[in-house]
Amino acid sequence: MISNLLKLFLWSGLLTLPMFPQFSAVDLEGMSGKVKRLDEKISTISVKDGRTKEEVIPGSHYFVFDKDGRLTYAMYTFEGSSTEKQCIYDKNGVRKCSSETTSAFSKSGPSLPSLSASVFKFDAAENSMTEDTYTPKMQNGGPAFELNDLGQRYKYYFDASKRMTKKIVLSSDGAEVSTYEYFYRSSGPPSDMALTSHGRLIQAEKYTYDLDDHGNWTKRTSVSRFTNAAMPESTTVSYRKVAYYEK
């Protein structure tokens, strides 16, 4: 159910010009097809005394998308705590979300809702999309935005097949914080990822997959190597369940 605060949030003004995204949240998750819901859990792989052991990380998340591939709901859980996120879209394509966190150790119940908005801008010349996030100020009993309330920024680049090739995390002043670059050997998901910050390599990952009939992965094994010698190589396995809208 959409909370009354989120309903009020929907009517709060932000921008006047339509900025409909060219790429959907489904594309940002590296998936294709009419995805309805995505559930994901992650395990770690360790080797001790020559024996391989897989341990499930005590957390999971799932996303719900509308038929246009836009994120409408998300749930994140970790060690008994959970964060619920509900999103709606105004006529300009601005995504407005309300998040509520319930802690396993809190006796006061859920926290007060946290509000945010994302404005998407598509650049056809470079086949990229920018996401600018905002947080509201409460004015006259309701949430309102100002353009100088800009928070975290993201820029995504895609190839001709709508696969993400680069994700840049930016500060509010446009400075690069970190860059994720994805590499592909053929069709399908990326085979490698490189994480850099200010041009310096921080982490490199190699992926192998199990795919479903839509070409979306249901199991991904990630081998991570770090340039920091104090951080050992690690292996994680992610499991996905993907539900689709009927054709």
CSV table of C-alpha atoms in Angstrom, one decimal:
chain,number,residue,atom,x,y,z
A,1,MET,CA,0.0,0.0,0.0
A,2,ILE,CA,1.2,3.5,-0.8
A,3,SER,CA,1.5,5.6,2.4
A,4,ASN,CA,-0.3,8.9,2.7
A,5,LEU,CA,3.1,10.6,2.9
A,6,LEU,CA,4.2,9.0,-0.4
A,7,LYS,CA,0.9,10.2,-1.9
A,8,LEU,CA,1.6,13.7,-0.8
A,9,PHE,CA,5.1,13.3,-2.1
A,10,LEU,CA,3.8,12.4,-5.5
A,11,TRP,CA,2.1,15.8,-5.8
A,12,SER,CA,5.1,17.8,-4.6
A,13,GLY,CA,6.8,19.7,-7.4
A,14,LEU,CA,10.4,19.2,-8.6
A,15,LEU,CA,10.9,20.0,-12.3
A,16,THR,CA,8.6,21.2,-15.0
A,17,LEU,CA,10.2,19.6,-18.1
A,18,PRO,CA,9.5,16.0,-19.0
A,19,MET,CA,12.6,13.8,-18.7
A,20,PHE,CA,11.5,10.3,-19.5
A,21,PRO,CA,14.3,7.7,-19.2
A,22,GLN,CA,15.4,5.8,-22.3
A,23,PHE,CA,16.6,2.9,-20.2
A,24,SER,CA,14.5,1.2,-17.5
A,25,ALA,CA,15.3,-0.1,-14.0
A,26,VAL,CA,15.2,-3.6,-15.6
A,27,ASP,CA,18.0,-2.5,-18.0
A,28,LEU,CA,20.0,-1.1,-15.1
A,29,GLU,CA,19.8,-4.5,-13.4
A,30,GLY,CA,21.3,-6.1,-16.6
A,31,MET,CA,18.2,-8.0,-17.5
A,32,SER,CA,16.0,-8.3,-20.6
A,33,GLY,CA,12.4,-9.1,-21.3
A,34,LYS,CA,9.2,-8.2,-19.4
A,35,VAL,CA,10.6,-8.8,-15.9
A,36,LYS,CA,8.0,-8.6,-13.1
A,37,ARG,CA,9.9,-9.5,-10.0
A,38,LEU,CA,13.5,-10.3,-9.1
A,39,ASP,CA,14.6,-12.1,-5.9
A,40,GLU,CA,18.3,-12.4,-5.1
A,41,LYS,CA,20.4,-14.1,-2.4
A,42,ILE,CA,24.2,-14.2,-2.0
A,43,SER,CA,26.5,-16.8,-0.6
A,44,THR,CA,30.3,-16.8,0.0
A,45,ILE,CA,32.6,-19.6,-0.9
A,46,SER,CA,35.6,-20.5,1.3
A,47,VAL,CA,38.2,-23.3,1.1
A,48,LYS,CA,39.6,-24.8,4.3
A,49,ASP,CA,41.7,-27.9,4.6
A,50,GLY,CA,41.1,-28.6,0.9
A,51,ARG,CA,37.3,-28.5,1.3
A,52,THR,CA,35.0,-26.0,-0.3
A,53,LYS,CA,32.2,-24.5,1.8
A,54,GLU,CA,29.3,-22.3,0.8
A,55,GLU,CA,27.8,-20.1,3.4
A,56,VAL,CA,24.6,-18.1,2.8
A,57,ILE,CA,24.9,-14.4,3.7
A,58,PRO,CA,22.0,-13.6,6.2
A,59,GLY,CA,20.2,-11.2,3.9
A,60,SER,CA,18.3,-11.0,0.6
A,61,HIS,CA,16.5,-8.5,-1.5
A,62,TYR,CA,13.7,-8.4,-4.1
A,63,PHE,CA,12.5,-5.9,-6.6
A,64,VAL,CA,9.1,-5.5,-8.3
A,65,PHE,CA,8.8,-3.7,-11.7
A,66,ASP,CA,5.9,-2.5,-13.7
A,67,LYS,CA,5.2,-3.4,-17.3
A,68,ASP,CA,7.4,-0.5,-18.5
A,69,GLY,CA,10.4,-1.9,-16.5
A,70,ARG,CA,10.2,0.8,-13.8
A,71,LEU,CA,11.0,-0.1,-10.2
A,72,THR,CA,7.9,0.1,-8.0
A,73,TYR,CA,8.8,-1.8,-4.9
A,74,ALA,CA,11.9,-3.2,-3.2
A,75,MET,CA,12.6,-5.1,0.0
A,76,TYR,CA,16.0,-5.5,1.6
A,77,THR,CA,16.6,-7.8,4.6
A,78,PHE,CA,19.8,-8.4,6.6
A,79,GLU,CA,20.2,-10.2,9.9
A,80,GLY,CA,16.6,-9.6,10.9
A,81,SER,CA,16.3,-6.0,9.9
A,82,SER,CA,14.4,-5.0,6.8
A,83,THR,CA,14.0,-1.9,4.6
A,84,GLU,CA,10.9,-1.5,2.5
A,85,LYS,CA,10.9,0.9,-0.5
A,86,GLN,CA,7.9,2.0,-2.5
A,87,CYS,CA,8.2,4.1,-5.7
A,88,ILE,CA,5.8,6.0,-7.9
A,89,TYR,CA,6.3,8.2,-10.9
A,90,ASP,CA,4.9,11.6,-11.7
A,91,LYS,CA,3.9,12.8,-15.2
A,92,ASN,CA,7.4,13.9,-16.0
A,93,GLY,CA,8.9,10.5,-15.3
A,94,VAL,CA,10.5,11.5,-11.9
A,95,ARG,CA,10.7,8.5,-9.6
A,96,LYS,CA,9.7,9.3,-6.0
A,97,CYS,CA,10.3,6.8,-3.3
A,98,SER,CA,9.5,6.3,0.4
A,99,SER,CA,11.7,4.0,2.4
A,100,GLU,CA,11.0,2.5,5.9
A,101,THR,CA,13.4,0.5,8.0
A,102,THR,CA,12.4,-2.0,10.7
A,103,SER,CA,15.3,-3.1,13.0
A,104,ALA,CA,15.3,-6.5,14.7
A,105,PHE,CA,16.6,-4.8,17.8
A,106,SER,CA,14.3,-1.8,17.9
A,107,LYS,CA,11.2,-1.8,20.2
A,108,SER,CA,9.8,1.4,18.7
A,109,GLY,CA,8.7,-0.2,15.4
A,110,PRO,CA,9.6,1.1,11.9
A,111,SER,CA,11.6,4.3,11.5
A,112,LEU,CA,10.1,7.4,10.0
A,113,PRO,CA,9.9,7.2,6.2
A,114,SER,CA,12.8,8.5,4.2
A,115,LEU,CA,11.9,10.2,1.0
A,116,SER,CA,14.0,10.5,-2.2
A,117,ALA,CA,13.5,11.3,-5.9
A,118,SER,CA,15.4,10.4,-9.0
A,119,VAL,CA,15.4,12.5,-12.2
A,120,PHE,CA,16.6,10.7,-15.3
A,121,LYS,CA,18.1,12.4,-18.4
A,122,PHE,CA,18.8,10.5,-21.6
A,123,ASP,CA,21.6,11.6,-23.9
A,124,ALA,CA,21.1,10.1,-27.4
A,125,ALA,CA,24.4,11.3,-28.7
A,126,GLU,CA,26.5,9.1,-26.3
A,127,ASN,CA,23.7,6.5,-25.5
A,128,SER,CA,23.9,7.3,-21.8
A,129,MET,CA,21.6,8.2,-19.0
A,130,THR,CA,22.1,10.4,-15.9
A,131,GLU,CA,20.3,9.8,-12.6
A,132,ASP,CA,20.2,12.8,-10.2
A,133,THR,CA,18.9,12.1,-6.8
A,134,TYR,CA,17.2,14.6,-4.5
A,135,THR,CA,16.0,14.7,-0.9
A,136,PRO,CA,13.0,16.8,0.2
A,137,LYS,CA,12.6,19.5,2.8
A,138,MET,CA,9.4,19.6,4.7
A,139,GLN,CA,7.5,22.8,4.0
A,140,ASN,CA,3.9,23.6,5.2
A,141,GLY,CA,3.4,20.1,6.4
A,142,GLY,CA,4.5,18.4,3.1
A,143,PRO,CA,7.7,17.5,1.2
A,144,ALA,CA,9.1,20.0,-1.3
A,145,PHE,CA,12.2,20.0,-3.4
A,146,GLU,CA,14.7,22.6,-4.5
A,147,LEU,CA,17.1,22.2,-7.3
A,148,ASN,CA,20.1,22.9,-5.0
A,149,ASP,CA,19.2,19.8,-2.9
A,150,LEU,CA,21.0,17.6,-5.4
A,151,GLY,CA,22.5,14.5,-3.7
A,152,GLN,CA,24.2,11.5,-5.2
A,153,ARG,CA,24.5,11.3,-9.0
A,154,TYR,CA,25.0,8.4,-11.4
A,155,LYS,CA,25.8,8.2,-15.0
A,156,TYR,CA,25.2,5.0,-17.1
A,157,TYR,CA,26.6,4.2,-20.5
A,158,PHE,CA,25.1,1.5,-22.8
A,159,ASP,CA,26.1,-0.3,-26.0
A,160,ALA,CA,23.9,-0.8,-29.0
A,161,SER,CA,22.3,-3.9,-27.3
A,162,LYS,CA,21.2,-1.9,-24.3
A,163,ARG,CA,23.9,-3.6,-22.1
A,164,MET,CA,25.5,-1.4,-19.5
A,165,THR,CA,29.2,-0.8,-20.3
A,166,LYS,CA,30.0,1.8,-17.5
A,167,LYS,CA,28.5,3.1,-14.3
A,168,ILE,CA,30.0,6.3,-12.8
A,169,VAL,CA,29.1,7.3,-9.3
A,170,LEU,CA,29.4,11.1,-8.9
A,171,SER,CA,29.3,13.5,-6.0
A,172,SER,CA,26.7,16.3,-6.0
A,173,ASP,CA,29.3,18.7,-7.6
A,174,GLY,CA,29.9,16.2,-10.5
A,175,ALA,CA,33.2,14.9,-9.3
A,176,GLU,CA,33.9,11.2,-10.0
A,177,VAL,CA,33.7,9.0,-6.9
A,178,SER,CA,34.0,5.6,-8.5
A,179,THR,CA,33.6,3.9,-11.9
A,180,TYR,CA,32.4,0.4,-12.7
A,181,GLU,CA,33.3,-0.7,-16.2
A,182,TYR,CA,31.8,-3.9,-17.7
A,183,PHE,CA,33.3,-6.1,-20.4
A,184,TYR,CA,31.6,-8.6,-22.7
A,185,ARG,CA,33.1,-11.5,-24.6
A,186,SER,CA,29.8,-12.2,-26.5
A,187,SER,CA,26.1,-11.8,-26.1
A,188,GLY,CA,24.6,-12.0,-22.6
A,189,PRO,CA,25.8,-10.7,-19.2
A,190,PRO,CA,29.3,-9.2,-18.7
A,191,SER,CA,32.3,-11.5,-18.2
A,192,ASP,CA,34.4,-9.0,-16.3
A,193,MET,CA,34.1,-5.8,-14.2
A,194,ALA,CA,36.7,-3.3,-13.2
A,195,LEU,CA,36.2,-0.9,-10.3
A,196,THR,CA,38.3,2.2,-10.4
A,197,SER,CA,38.5,5.5,-8.4
A,198,HIS,CA,40.2,8.6,-9.8
A,199,GLY,CA,41.8,6.4,-12.5
A,200,ARG,CA,43.2,3.8,-10.0
A,201,LEU,CA,42.1,0.2,-10.1
A,202,ILE,CA,40.5,-0.9,-6.9
A,203,GLN,CA,38.9,-4.2,-7.7
A,204,ALA,CA,38.5,-6.6,-10.6
A,205,GLU,CA,35.8,-9.3,-10.9
A,206,LYS,CA,35.3,-12.3,-13.3
A,207,TYR,CA,31.8,-13.8,-13.7
A,208,THR,CA,30.4,-17.1,-14.8
A,209,TYR,CA,26.6,-17.8,-15.1
A,210,ASP,CA,23.7,-20.0,-15.4
A,211,LEU,CA,21.0,-18.4,-17.7
A,212,ASP,CA,17.3,-18.9,-18.0
A,213,ASP,CA,15.3,-19.0,-21.3
A,214,HIS,CA,15.2,-15.2,-21.5
A,215,GLY,CA,19.0,-14.9,-21.3
A,216,ASN,CA,18.9,-13.6,-17.7
A,217,TRP,CA,21.2,-15.1,-15.2
A,218,THR,CA,19.8,-17.2,-12.3
A,219,LYS,CA,23.2,-18.0,-10.8
A,220,ARG,CA,26.4,-15.9,-10.9
A,221,THR,CA,29.7,-16.9,-9.5
A,222,SER,CA,32.0,-13.8,-8.9
A,223,VAL,CA,35.7,-14.0,-8.3
A,224,SER,CA,37.0,-10.7,-6.9
A,225,ARG,CA,40.6,-9.6,-6.8
A,226,PHE,CA,41.8,-6.4,-5.0
A,227,THR,CA,44.8,-4.2,-5.5
A,228,ASN,CA,45.1,-3.8,-1.8
A,229,ALA,CA,47.4,-6.7,-0.8
A,230,ALA,CA,45.7,-6.9,2.6
A,231,MET,CA,42.4,-8.0,1.0
A,232,PRO,CA,42.5,-11.7,-0.2
A,233,GLU,CA,40.7,-13.0,-3.3
A,234,SER,CA,37.1,-13.8,-2.6
A,235,THR,CA,34.4,-15.8,-4.3
A,236,THR,CA,30.6,-15.2,-4.0
A,237,VAL,CA,27.6,-16.9,-5.6
A,238,SER,CA,24.4,-15.0,-6.3
A,239,TYR,CA,21.1,-16.8,-6.9
A,240,ARG,CA,18.2,-15.1,-8.7
A,241,LYS,CA,14.6,-16.0,-9.2
A,242,VAL,CA,13.1,-14.0,-12.1
A,243,ALA,CA,9.3,-13.8,-12.7
A,244,TYR,CA,8.0,-12.4,-16.0
A,245,TYR,CA,4.8,-10.8,-17.2
A,246,GLU,CA,2.8,-13.0,-19.5
A,247,LYS,CA,3.3,-12.3,-23.2
